[in-house]
Amino acid sequence: MAALLVPEAAPPRGPTETGETTEEAELSRSLSRLLPGLEADSKLGRRRALEALQRALEAAQPEAPDADPDAAAAAFQGPWVHLLLPRLLRRLADPAEGCRTLAVHLLGLGLRRAARPRDALPRLLPALAARLASPEPTRRPPPEACEELRLALVQLLGLAVRLAGAAFAPHLDDAVRALRCTLLDPFAAVRRESCECAAGLARATPDHFHMQSESLIGPLMQSISHQHWKVRVAVIEATGTVIQFGSGKSVDDVLPHFAQRLFDDVPQVRQAVTRVVGGWLLSLRDRYSFFHKLIPLLLSGFHDEIPEIACEATSLWEQVGLQWQTENEEDLKDKLDFASPPPAHHPSPESRPGLGCRELVFRNLSKILPAIWHDIADWVVGTRVKSAQLLAVLLLHAEDHITQHLEPVLRALLRACADEEAAVVCSCARSAELVGNFVSPEVFLKLILSTLRKSPSPSGLLVLASLIRGCPREALQPHVKGIAMELAQARICQGSENRLYGERLLQCVQAVVSVGREDCRGAGEQLLEVLVTVLALWGPEGLGDKVQETLAELAAVEGVDSSQDLFRAHVSPLLEWLAASHQDWTGHSVELLQLDVVLTHSGPALGEALPQLVPILRSCLQPARDPAMRLKLFSTLTGVLLEAPETVDSQGQLHGYLDTLIQDILVPNLQWHAGRTAAAIRTAAVSCLWALVSSGVLSDGQIQDVQEILMPQILTTLEEDSQMTRLISCQIINLFLKTSNGVIDPDKFIKIYPELLKRLDDVSNDVRLAATSTLVTWLQRVQREASKCCYESSIQHLYRELLVYLDDPERTVQDAVLEALKAGSVLFPDLLVKETEAVLHKHRSPSHCEQLLQHLQALPPAQ
């Protein structure tokens, strides 16, 4: 059989009587003997005939080195078209899958061998469409049920397209009808092959394809979200080619789907979108009409998480800019001839976008921004992130042209900076920095400060901080004082109790200090007021450390060594600022917290500010004022007085205000009033008094003066319900007695010990021990009196009472009482011996009485 089909040199070449060449005639006779088997009734017969044809065609390939392939193809053309093709096409509908498979294979062999493959298209294309396409209205499955065969048929269609080239144009209808179905085939491989076939069809018939291209867009877009990423890539690439050689009207239908693929989890899909969009921007016929729609897609790739995709997007964009610049050279002549260097304050002058890129963005910005405003508020997080990233890229290209779009830009940034997604906020903060970089502060401050005055918000403060960070120092310098004054306004400075608000407010101060540097010296007072407010409201919530860092930076800017020196320089204005409203303070007033910050951070500077501080304290601590405020203020004052040598008495001038502290502040608040609130205030006042007298800044004489005034009130506070009050009162009395060196009034002095004796029955052991210690001091003070005999009856009563507690269940109390009796034994030892022996047999354990008697026996005889 092979010998019959291979043309050799023996038979003479030339036309026969019918016009056929000898080789063609021989091939026709050979095929004629095999073709009847294709119509056999049995599946086996048809299959054997097809296999014989396959062997014959494969063996008929010219193998001799000197064989002419064109002559062989020409000899094959006639039998192929007239004999073999019609019968093979009928086998495409063969009931046997194996026969259909062989028929498709033989059709492929025939197309490859034929001299003019296009001659087969009028019969081949309708047959392929019949096997691949179902009737449009029915939406039934395609006639070919086997998915592998559908794949082979689509491959055969692609082969026909490649071999026929432009001659395929008359058969576009059949090809497109088949592809519309195969692009939606359930088999992923068929979809991929269909995409390649559609792209090949577009390239092969560029002059006619535009009439049919729109009908392929629908199926392609239905497949663009296929679960297999390779299908998605194939669809994107095919769409790019179909639109490239087809109708530009379809761009609008495709772009929303492409935009969604930018969020694809597979990098290859995002890369395909970037390449296709970049190709359209470079070579799409109607690209000028679609610049405002295509540019955002390509620029979105700048922030892709895969560096290779970001680099490719950047490279494509540079090519687009250069090409557009070349195409519009006349329009850009002045800008090209007199090119200006990058602005001195450009954030990245070494990578500044080219002129073409900048002009493209600027000329299309007004059309792009409305879509950005829409997407940046989208409910999908990914969309908001991409939009925010894209906005930063656009603003970098627009440079000073941002000014004409400034109001909507700031409005969008204010909304986006309130987003819950950190990536959106970060990108918008970067955009605000770019606005600050390229727009005059006189322009953007007018807009942003007006917004903050109307409605202070964390997002507004973040935008302001970012604008300031991006602004050049020399441009910001005239506005530093104005910004600081606006931030110090109560409406802005105290606009919310939200921690985020405080953080953003602090960022504004940090931005002003870091950019303005020495220019902030004229605004130091206002900036310090803001920092005091932040520390007062949000310091306990975690901003304390950041505020301290900012205080250190502001101190360095003002040329002082530390934040304490900074407060020293401004303590007087700060107190004046607070004093302006102190008449209206309550326990919820922010100014109360601000005063606490000033007092705790000013250190030695308070010693210089007493003339301003004491009137505020006197006014706010009057009994008629809000109790909650007085409690907080007493707590702050106590902390300051505990470190008086380093704070309020740093200049040694506190004694000049001692009378005000005692008479106008402590005495009124130690007066007894019913209620728990009044009791709490008395506790706070007692604590404040203890801090004052124990700080070491008062002389013994001054403490004696305090004792003369306050001893009656302190004896009363020994009966308070608060354990702390009773304990501190004992300590204060003890200190009073220790520092009392002058002549004492016996009538007043004798009233002290009964009150202390009552405390020996206190529920708190700490109070009992403190009372015992104070009794020791009282006994020692009696010992120093020349007329101690006047106290004999009182001492005897005290001995008797103390001997009762010598048998106390608490061992610590027993030991303390024993020490007290030993300390007082020197006054009237014989009397103590008598009283001890009288109760010795009554105690559960006589050990402490025996120790006391032994101590008394060891005493030297009284003189």
PDB file of C-alpha atoms in Angstrom, residues 151 187 331 542 656 756 768 777 797:
ATOM      1  CA  LEU A 151     -11.030  19.516  22.870  1.00  0.00           C
ATOM      2  CA  PHE A 187     -14.158  21.034  30.478  1.00  0.00           C
ATOM      3  CA  ASP A 331       1.808  69.797  21.956  1.00  0.00           C
ATOM      4  CA  GLY A 542      -1.107  54.417  76.878  1.00  0.00           C
ATOM      5  CA  GLY A 656       4.538  82.609 103.248  1.00  0.00           C
ATOM      6  CA  LEU A 756      -5.767  57.808 121.801  1.00  0.00           C
ATOM      7  CA  ARG A 768      -4.019  50.332 117.427  1.00  0.00           C
ATOM      8  CA  THR A 777       5.294  60.094 122.526  1.00  0.00           C
ATOM      9  CA  HIS A 797      -5.673  56.072 134.708  1.00  0.00           C
TER      10      HIS A 797
END
